[in-house]
Amino acid sequence: MPFDLPPEFFVFVAIGLAAQLVDGALGMAYGVTSSSLLLAFGLPPAVASASVHAAEVATTGVSGLSHGLLGNVDRRLMWSLVLPGVLGAVAGALLLSWADWAWLRPLVSAYLLVLGLLLVWRAWHGRRREPRHANNVPLGLGAGFLDAVGGGGWGPLATTQLMARHLEPRIAIGTANAAEFFVSLAVSAVFLFTLGISHVHVVLGLLLGGVVAAPFAAWLARRVPARPMMAAVGLMVAGVSVYNLLR
């Protein structure tokens, strides 16, 4: 029997394209953007979260490859984030099945709000220092865990923290995107084993839109000057954090 795509399939393609443009260019918010739009479209939260994580495997793969080809990835830094990120993500996905971690979101939002405002301040004053590469294990563990239990969070935490360490914005964004592929793969494998998968047309739509947008978003991250990009990331992080705190 042929697989019939429903009329709203192209709406999901558009959602995936828009979300990946934001995520690939600024290093975050694929989950936040796509999940919010899917919920606004009427999908249940569990379906939206599962669909986003499944689609992210392909979109983060293409995004990471595109950033790598454009020279936006510090490979040594990426691998130092991958292993702790995967461990944190697997632990979070397994714990999510029996514990409620909703209390963690306000604390993380408050922390990200401070980091976001710090990035805006640095972009405004134009102060740069030598980048720091320490403490990658706790960063990977924390960002991976948050991504699993919170339905997203690798980008806001990892990218923002790397920028706060004075890494060049395009390197922070590209490296975080490349490492996110392995984290998304681990989370999706656990969710597939424990929850299964449904709404295939939603996943395919998000995946197709994201894959189309990923190379252009990576090119955009390389072309935009560092200070405006840092300010944009800071404003996005601060805005999403305020929204989450108010909610």
PDB file of C-alpha atoms in Angstrom:
ATOM      1  CA  MET A   1       0.000   0.000   0.000  1.00  0.00           C
ATOM      2  CA  PRO A   2       1.512   3.385  -0.964  1.00  0.00           C
ATOM      3  CA  PHE A   3       2.165   5.904   1.792  1.00  0.00           C
ATOM      4  CA  ASP A   4      -0.314   8.774   1.375  1.00  0.00           C
ATOM      5  CA  LEU A   5       0.864  12.128   2.659  1.00  0.00           C
ATOM      6  CA  PRO A   6      -1.860  14.261   4.275  1.00  0.00           C
ATOM      7  CA  PRO A   7      -2.374  17.838   3.049  1.00  0.00           C
ATOM      8  CA  GLU A   8      -0.763  19.297   6.189  1.00  0.00           C
ATOM      9  CA  PHE A   9       2.524  17.528   5.370  1.00  0.00           C
ATOM     10  CA  PHE A  10       3.847  20.681   3.696  1.00  0.00           C
ATOM     11  CA  VAL A  11       3.006  22.694   6.807  1.00  0.00           C
ATOM     12  CA  PHE A  12       5.390  20.437   8.737  1.00  0.00           C
ATOM     13  CA  VAL A  13       8.003  20.920   5.995  1.00  0.00           C
ATOM     14  CA  ALA A  14       7.696  24.681   6.451  1.00  0.00           C
ATOM     15  CA  ILE A  15       7.975  24.316  10.239  1.00  0.00           C
ATOM     16  CA  GLY A  16      11.127  22.207   9.884  1.00  0.00           C
ATOM     17  CA  LEU A  17      12.649  24.679   7.434  1.00  0.00           C
ATOM     18  CA  ALA A  18      11.964  27.702   9.657  1.00  0.00           C
ATOM     19  CA  ALA A  19      13.223  25.964  12.795  1.00  0.00           C
ATOM     20  CA  GLN A  20      16.457  24.808  11.149  1.00  0.00           C
ATOM     21  CA  LEU A  21      17.191  28.249   9.720  1.00  0.00           C
ATOM     22  CA  VAL A  22      17.107  29.633  13.262  1.00  0.00           C
ATOM     23  CA  ASP A  23      19.025  26.707  14.774  1.00  0.00           C
ATOM     24  CA  GLY A  24      21.715  26.430  12.105  1.00  0.00           C
ATOM     25  CA  ALA A  25      22.401  30.170  12.012  1.00  0.00           C
ATOM     26  CA  LEU A  26      22.282  30.839  15.771  1.00  0.00           C
ATOM     27  CA  GLY A  27      23.183  27.404  17.187  1.00  0.00           C
ATOM     28  CA  MET A  28      19.954  26.800  19.089  1.00  0.00           C
ATOM     29  CA  ALA A  29      16.160  26.751  19.190  1.00  0.00           C
ATOM     30  CA  TYR A  30      15.303  23.970  16.694  1.00  0.00           C
ATOM     31  CA  GLY A  31      13.430  22.143  19.434  1.00  0.00           C
ATOM     32  CA  VAL A  32      11.891  25.289  20.898  1.00  0.00           C
ATOM     33  CA  THR A  33      10.798  26.649  17.521  1.00  0.00           C
ATOM     34  CA  SER A  34       9.477  23.428  15.997  1.00  0.00           C
ATOM     35  CA  SER A  35       7.819  22.189  19.203  1.00  0.00           C
ATOM     36  CA  SER A  36       6.052  25.517  19.723  1.00  0.00           C
ATOM     37  CA  LEU A  37       4.770  25.564  16.148  1.00  0.00           C
ATOM     38  CA  LEU A  38       3.647  21.929  16.325  1.00  0.00           C
ATOM     39  CA  LEU A  39       1.777  22.597  19.565  1.00  0.00           C
ATOM     40  CA  ALA A  40       0.158  25.660  17.989  1.00  0.00           C
ATOM     41  CA  PHE A  41      -0.879  23.430  15.092  1.00  0.00           C
ATOM     42  CA  GLY A  42      -2.736  21.191  17.562  1.00  0.00           C
ATOM     43  CA  LEU A  43      -0.393  18.233  18.130  1.00  0.00           C
ATOM     44  CA  PRO A  44      -0.250  16.716  21.634  1.00  0.00           C
ATOM     45  CA  PRO A  45       2.955  17.573  23.574  1.00  0.00           C
ATOM     46  CA  ALA A  46       4.206  13.957  23.633  1.00  0.00           C
ATOM     47  CA  VAL A  47       3.789  13.591  19.870  1.00  0.00           C
ATOM     48  CA  ALA A  48       5.456  16.943  19.229  1.00  0.00           C
ATOM     49  CA  SER A  49       8.476  16.076  21.392  1.00  0.00           C
ATOM     50  CA  ALA A  50       8.949  12.594  19.912  1.00  0.00           C
ATOM     51  CA  SER A  51       8.605  13.903  16.354  1.00  0.00           C
ATOM     52  CA  VAL A  52      11.123  16.698  16.905  1.00  0.00           C
ATOM     53  CA  HIS A  53      13.738  14.374  18.406  1.00  0.00           C
ATOM     54  CA  ALA A  54      13.352  11.862  15.573  1.00  0.00           C
ATOM     55  CA  ALA A  55      13.705  14.545  12.886  1.00  0.00           C
ATOM     56  CA  GLU A  56      16.709  16.104  14.648  1.00  0.00           C
ATOM     57  CA  VAL A  57      18.855  13.052  13.900  1.00  0.00           C
ATOM     58  CA  ALA A  58      18.897  13.919  10.194  1.00  0.00           C
ATOM     59  CA  THR A  59      18.808  17.702  10.507  1.00  0.00           C
ATOM     60  CA  THR A  60      21.684  17.868  13.016  1.00  0.00           C
ATOM     61  CA  GLY A  61      23.692  15.464  10.846  1.00  0.00           C
ATOM     62  CA  VAL A  62      23.361  17.640   7.745  1.00  0.00           C
ATOM     63  CA  SER A  63      23.845  20.802   9.784  1.00  0.00           C
ATOM     64  CA  GLY A  64      27.004  19.497  11.463  1.00  0.00           C
ATOM     65  CA  LEU A  65      28.425  18.321   8.124  1.00  0.00           C
ATOM     66  CA  SER A  66      27.668  21.698   6.518  1.00  0.00           C
ATOM     67  CA  HIS A  67      29.323  23.587   9.367  1.00  0.00           C
ATOM     68  CA  GLY A  68      32.330  21.259   9.124  1.00  0.00           C
ATOM     69  CA  LEU A  69      32.747  21.810   5.385  1.00  0.00           C
ATOM     70  CA  LEU A  70      32.584  25.585   5.923  1.00  0.00           C
ATOM     71  CA  GLY A  71      35.234  25.520   8.641  1.00  0.00           C
ATOM     72  CA  ASN A  72      32.908  26.328  11.528  1.00  0.00           C
ATOM     73  CA  VAL A  73      33.781  23.252  13.649  1.00  0.00           C
ATOM     74  CA  ASP A  74      36.585  22.773  16.179  1.00  0.00           C
ATOM     75  CA  ARG A  75      36.818  18.971  15.930  1.00  0.00           C
ATOM     76  CA  ARG A  76      38.837  18.491  19.107  1.00  0.00           C
ATOM     77  CA  LEU A  77      36.321  20.516  21.094  1.00  0.00           C
ATOM     78  CA  MET A  78      33.440  18.692  19.428  1.00  0.00           C
ATOM     79  CA  TRP A  79      34.671  15.232  20.454  1.00  0.00           C
ATOM     80  CA  SER A  80      35.311  16.421  24.003  1.00  0.00           C
ATOM     81  CA  LEU A  81      31.606  17.320  24.182  1.00  0.00           C
ATOM     82  CA  VAL A  82      30.193  14.261  22.409  1.00  0.00           C
ATOM     83  CA  LEU A  83      30.862  11.488  24.948  1.00  0.00           C
ATOM     84  CA  PRO A  84      29.628  13.339  28.064  1.00  0.00           C
ATOM     85  CA  GLY A  85      26.756  14.746  25.997  1.00  0.00           C
ATOM     86  CA  VAL A  86      25.622  11.263  24.936  1.00  0.00           C
ATOM     87  CA  LEU A  87      25.948   9.928  28.490  1.00  0.00           C
ATOM     88  CA  GLY A  88      23.918  12.827  29.875  1.00  0.00           C
ATOM     89  CA  ALA A  89      21.271  12.447  27.172  1.00  0.00           C
ATOM     90  CA  VAL A  90      20.850   8.688  27.702  1.00  0.00           C
ATOM     91  CA  ALA A  91      20.593   9.162  31.463  1.00  0.00           C
ATOM     92  CA  GLY A  92      18.034  11.926  31.012  1.00  0.00           C
ATOM     93  CA  ALA A  93      15.929   9.937  28.537  1.00  0.00           C
ATOM     94  CA  LEU A  94      15.858   6.909  30.838  1.00  0.00           C
ATOM     95  CA  LEU A  95      15.063   8.958  33.950  1.00  0.00           C
ATOM     96  CA  LEU A  96      12.316  10.803  32.092  1.00  0.00           C
ATOM     97  CA  SER A  97      10.233   7.616  32.046  1.00  0.00           C
ATOM     98  CA  TRP A  98       9.736   7.606  35.836  1.00  0.00           C
ATOM     99  CA  ALA A  99      10.585  11.051  37.248  1.00  0.00           C
ATOM    100  CA  ASP A 100       9.141  14.534  36.754  1.00  0.00           C
ATOM    101  CA  TRP A 101      11.862  17.075  35.972  1.00  0.00           C
ATOM    102  CA  ALA A 102       9.617  20.084  35.379  1.00  0.00           C
ATOM    103  CA  TRP A 103      11.132  21.822  38.415  1.00  0.00           C
ATOM    104  CA  LEU A 104      14.484  21.976  36.601  1.00  0.00           C
ATOM    105  CA  ARG A 105      13.293  24.261  33.813  1.00  0.00           C
ATOM    106  CA  PRO A 106      12.935  27.505  35.838  1.00  0.00           C
ATOM    107  CA  LEU A 107      16.435  27.089  37.289  1.00  0.00           C
ATOM    108  CA  VAL A 108      17.976  26.528  33.852  1.00  0.00           C
ATOM    109  CA  SER A 109      15.958  29.414  32.377  1.00  0.00           C
ATOM    110  CA  ALA A 110      17.257  31.785  35.055  1.00  0.00           C
ATOM    111  CA  TYR A 111      20.840  30.661  34.373  1.00  0.00           C
ATOM    112  CA  LEU A 112      20.426  31.090  30.611  1.00  0.00           C
ATOM    113  CA  LEU A 113      18.855  34.518  31.109  1.00  0.00           C
ATOM    114  CA  VAL A 114      22.038  35.679  32.862  1.00  0.00           C
ATOM    115  CA  LEU A 115      24.234  34.167  30.126  1.00  0.00           C
ATOM    116  CA  GLY A 116      22.115  35.734  27.386  1.00  0.00           C
ATOM    117  CA  LEU A 117      22.366  39.199  28.924  1.00  0.00           C
ATOM    118  CA  LEU A 118      26.119  38.688  29.340  1.00  0.00           C
ATOM    119  CA  LEU A 119      26.473  37.949  25.609  1.00  0.00           C
ATOM    120  CA  VAL A 120      24.463  41.062  24.704  1.00  0.00           C
ATOM    121  CA  TRP A 121      26.687  43.160  26.991  1.00  0.00           C
ATOM    122  CA  ARG A 122      29.848  41.732  25.425  1.00  0.00           C
ATOM    123  CA  ALA A 123      28.536  42.336  21.906  1.00  0.00           C
ATOM    124  CA  TRP A 124      27.682  45.925  22.822  1.00  0.00           C
ATOM    125  CA  HIS A 125      31.101  46.651  24.338  1.00  0.00           C
ATOM    126  CA  GLY A 126      33.064  44.544  21.847  1.00  0.00           C
ATOM    127  CA  ARG A 127      35.346  42.966  24.449  1.00  0.00           C
ATOM    128  CA  ARG A 128      37.079  39.733  23.462  1.00  0.00           C
ATOM    129  CA  ARG A 129      39.535  37.566  25.373  1.00  0.00           C
ATOM    130  CA  GLU A 130      41.418  34.351  24.725  1.00  0.00           C
ATOM    131  CA  PRO A 131      38.943  31.441  24.454  1.00  0.00           C
ATOM    132  CA  ARG A 132      38.818  28.875  27.265  1.00  0.00           C
ATOM    133  CA  HIS A 133      38.384  25.136  26.561  1.00  0.00           C
ATOM    134  CA  ALA A 134      38.117  23.716  30.089  1.00  0.00           C
ATOM    135  CA  ASN A 135      35.190  21.978  31.830  1.00  0.00           C
ATOM    136  CA  ASN A 136      33.791  20.332  28.688  1.00  0.00           C
ATOM    137  CA  VAL A 137      32.721  17.174  30.541  1.00  0.00           C
ATOM    138  CA  PRO A 138      30.252  18.879  32.924  1.00  0.00           C
ATOM    139  CA  LEU A 139      29.012  21.069  30.056  1.00  0.00           C
ATOM    140  CA  GLY A 140      28.343  18.033  27.854  1.00  0.00           C
ATOM    141  CA  LEU A 141      26.692  16.083  30.671  1.00  0.00           C
ATOM    142  CA  GLY A 142      24.463  18.981  31.674  1.00  0.00           C
ATOM    143  CA  ALA A 143      23.460  19.993  28.148  1.00  0.00           C
ATOM    144  CA  GLY A 144      22.768  16.387  27.103  1.00  0.00           C
ATOM    145  CA  PHE A 145      20.709  15.700  30.211  1.00  0.00           C
ATOM    146  CA  LEU A 146      18.696  18.897  29.760  1.00  0.00           C
ATOM    147  CA  ASP A 147      18.078  18.131  26.095  1.00  0.00           C
ATOM    148  CA  ALA A 148      16.521  14.780  26.992  1.00  0.00           C
ATOM    149  CA  VAL A 149      14.426  15.749  30.020  1.00  0.00           C
ATOM    150  CA  GLY A 150      13.376  19.138  28.697  1.00  0.00           C
ATOM    151  CA  GLY A 151      12.555  18.259  25.097  1.00  0.00           C
ATOM    152  CA  GLY A 152      15.413  20.463  23.928  1.00  0.00           C
ATOM    153  CA  GLY A 153      18.186  22.464  25.479  1.00  0.00           C
ATOM    154  CA  TRP A 154      21.490  21.307  24.003  1.00  0.00           C
ATOM    155  CA  GLY A 155      21.829  24.369  21.784  1.00  0.00           C
ATOM    156  CA  PRO A 156      20.893  27.087  24.307  1.00  0.00           C
ATOM    157  CA  LEU A 157      23.175  25.677  27.001  1.00  0.00           C
ATOM    158  CA  ALA A 158      26.129  24.423  24.918  1.00  0.00           C
ATOM    159  CA  THR A 159      26.302  27.237  22.354  1.00  0.00           C
ATOM    160  CA  THR A 160      25.738  30.004  24.894  1.00  0.00           C
ATOM    161  CA  GLN A 161      28.316  28.583  27.300  1.00  0.00           C
ATOM    162  CA  LEU A 162      30.906  28.230  24.523  1.00  0.00           C
ATOM    163  CA  MET A 163      30.345  31.842  23.516  1.00  0.00           C
ATOM    164  CA  ALA A 164      30.627  32.889  27.151  1.00  0.00           C
ATOM    165  CA  ARG A 165      34.112  31.311  27.067  1.00  0.00           C
ATOM    166  CA  HIS A 166      35.033  33.822  24.333  1.00  0.00           C
ATOM    167  CA  LEU A 167      34.953  31.377  21.401  1.00  0.00           C
ATOM    168  CA  GLU A 168      34.280  32.952  18.027  1.00  0.00           C
ATOM    169  CA  PRO A 169      30.475  32.767  17.526  1.00  0.00           C
ATOM    170  CA  ARG A 170      30.601  30.767  14.277  1.00  0.00           C
ATOM    171  CA  ILE A 171      32.941  28.202  15.894  1.00  0.00           C
ATOM    172  CA  ALA A 172      30.740  27.920  18.984  1.00  0.00           C
ATOM    173  CA  ILE A 173      27.630  27.489  16.824  1.00  0.00           C
ATOM    174  CA  GLY A 174      29.177  25.042  14.356  1.00  0.00           C
ATOM    175  CA  THR A 175      30.845  22.905  17.019  1.00  0.00           C
ATOM    176  CA  ALA A 176      27.697  22.700  19.141  1.00  0.00           C
ATOM    177  CA  ASN A 177      25.635  21.775  16.061  1.00  0.00           C
ATOM    178  CA  ALA A 178      28.065  19.036  15.040  1.00  0.00           C
ATOM    179  CA  ALA A 179      28.149  17.508  18.532  1.00  0.00           C
ATOM    180  CA  GLU A 180      24.350  17.680  18.753  1.00  0.00           C
ATOM    181  CA  PHE A 181      24.001  15.012  16.054  1.00  0.00           C
ATOM    182  CA  PHE A 182      25.382  12.341  18.392  1.00  0.00           C
ATOM    183  CA  VAL A 183      23.264  13.580  21.295  1.00  0.00           C
ATOM    184  CA  SER A 184      20.087  13.558  19.162  1.00  0.00           C
ATOM    185  CA  LEU A 185      20.908  10.063  17.922  1.00  0.00           C
ATOM    186  CA  ALA A 186      21.290   8.780  21.496  1.00  0.00           C
ATOM    187  CA  VAL A 187      18.054  10.425  22.704  1.00  0.00           C
ATOM    188  CA  SER A 188      16.081   9.164  19.713  1.00  0.00           C
ATOM    189  CA  ALA A 189      17.386   5.605  20.169  1.00  0.00           C
ATOM    190  CA  VAL A 190      16.255   5.560  23.813  1.00  0.00           C
ATOM    191  CA  PHE A 191      12.857   7.098  22.994  1.00  0.00           C
ATOM    192  CA  LEU A 192      12.371   4.673  20.100  1.00  0.00           C
ATOM    193  CA  PHE A 193      13.125   1.718  22.371  1.00  0.00           C
ATOM    194  CA  THR A 194      10.897   2.922  25.221  1.00  0.00           C
ATOM    195  CA  LEU A 195       8.080   4.811  23.456  1.00  0.00           C
ATOM    196  CA  GLY A 196       8.123   3.750  19.802  1.00  0.00           C
ATOM    197  CA  ILE A 197       7.335   6.201  17.000  1.00  0.00           C
ATOM    198  CA  SER A 198       4.119   7.514  15.477  1.00  0.00           C
ATOM    199  CA  HIS A 199       2.959  10.302  13.159  1.00  0.00           C
ATOM    200  CA  VAL A 200       5.553   9.438  10.529  1.00  0.00           C
ATOM    201  CA  HIS A 201       4.349  12.223   8.216  1.00  0.00           C
ATOM    202  CA  VAL A 202       5.164  14.800  10.922  1.00  0.00           C
ATOM    203  CA  VAL A 203       8.711  13.461  11.284  1.00  0.00           C
ATOM    204  CA  LEU A 204       9.240  13.336   7.513  1.00  0.00           C
ATOM    205  CA  GLY A 205       7.976  16.900   7.078  1.00  0.00           C
ATOM    206  CA  LEU A 206      10.230  18.301   9.808  1.00  0.00           C
ATOM    207  CA  LEU A 207      13.150  16.273   8.469  1.00  0.00           C
ATOM    208  CA  LEU A 208      12.742  17.412   4.864  1.00  0.00           C
ATOM    209  CA  GLY A 209      12.408  21.086   5.754  1.00  0.00           C
ATOM    210  CA  GLY A 210      15.369  20.931   8.133  1.00  0.00           C
ATOM    211  CA  VAL A 211      17.664  19.148   5.685  1.00  0.00           C
ATOM    212  CA  VAL A 212      16.906  21.708   2.956  1.00  0.00           C
ATOM    213  CA  ALA A 213      17.598  24.663   5.292  1.00  0.00           C
ATOM    214  CA  ALA A 214      20.716  23.299   7.058  1.00  0.00           C
ATOM    215  CA  PRO A 215      23.408  24.156   4.440  1.00  0.00           C
ATOM    216  CA  PHE A 216      22.125  27.709   3.967  1.00  0.00           C
ATOM    217  CA  ALA A 217      21.907  28.264   7.741  1.00  0.00           C
ATOM    218  CA  ALA A 218      25.527  27.072   8.158  1.00  0.00           C
ATOM    219  CA  TRP A 219      26.635  29.456   5.386  1.00  0.00           C
ATOM    220  CA  LEU A 220      24.747  32.275   7.114  1.00  0.00           C
ATOM    221  CA  ALA A 221      26.537  31.561  10.402  1.00  0.00           C
ATOM    222  CA  ARG A 222      29.874  32.022   8.621  1.00  0.00           C
ATOM    223  CA  ARG A 223      28.884  35.233   6.848  1.00  0.00           C
ATOM    224  CA  VAL A 224      27.296  37.218   9.690  1.00  0.00           C
ATOM    225  CA  PRO A 225      29.856  39.310  11.677  1.00  0.00           C
ATOM    226  CA  ALA A 226      30.715  38.105  15.181  1.00  0.00           C
ATOM    227  CA  ARG A 227      29.284  40.964  17.265  1.00  0.00           C
ATOM    228  CA  PRO A 228      25.797  41.062  15.646  1.00  0.00           C
ATOM    229  CA  MET A 229      25.626  37.277  15.832  1.00  0.00           C
ATOM    230  CA  MET A 230      26.597  37.277  19.510  1.00  0.00           C
ATOM    231  CA  ALA A 231      23.961  39.933  20.201  1.00  0.00           C
ATOM    232  CA  ALA A 232      21.319  37.944  18.298  1.00  0.00           C
ATOM    233  CA  VAL A 233      22.121  34.767  20.249  1.00  0.00           C
ATOM    234  CA  GLY A 234      22.064  36.649  23.545  1.00  0.00           C
ATOM    235  CA  LEU A 235      18.730  38.286  22.780  1.00  0.00           C
ATOM    236  CA  MET A 236      17.180  34.994  21.701  1.00  0.00           C
ATOM    237  CA  VAL A 237      18.395  33.168  24.800  1.00  0.00           C
ATOM    238  CA  ALA A 238      17.237  35.973  27.088  1.00  0.00           C
ATOM    239  CA  GLY A 239      13.850  36.220  25.382  1.00  0.00           C
ATOM    240  CA  VAL A 240      13.150  32.487  25.506  1.00  0.00           C
ATOM    241  CA  SER A 241      14.313  32.364  29.126  1.00  0.00           C
ATOM    242  CA  VAL A 242      11.981  35.192  30.163  1.00  0.00           C
ATOM    243  CA  TYR A 243       9.105  33.476  28.337  1.00  0.00           C
ATOM    244  CA  ASN A 244       9.812  30.178  30.097  1.00  0.00           C
ATOM    245  CA  LEU A 245      10.098  31.864  33.512  1.00  0.00           C
ATOM    246  CA  LEU A 246       6.797  33.703  33.043  1.00  0.00           C
ATOM    247  CA  ARG A 247       5.086  30.547  31.836  1.00  0.00           C
TER     248      ARG A 247
END
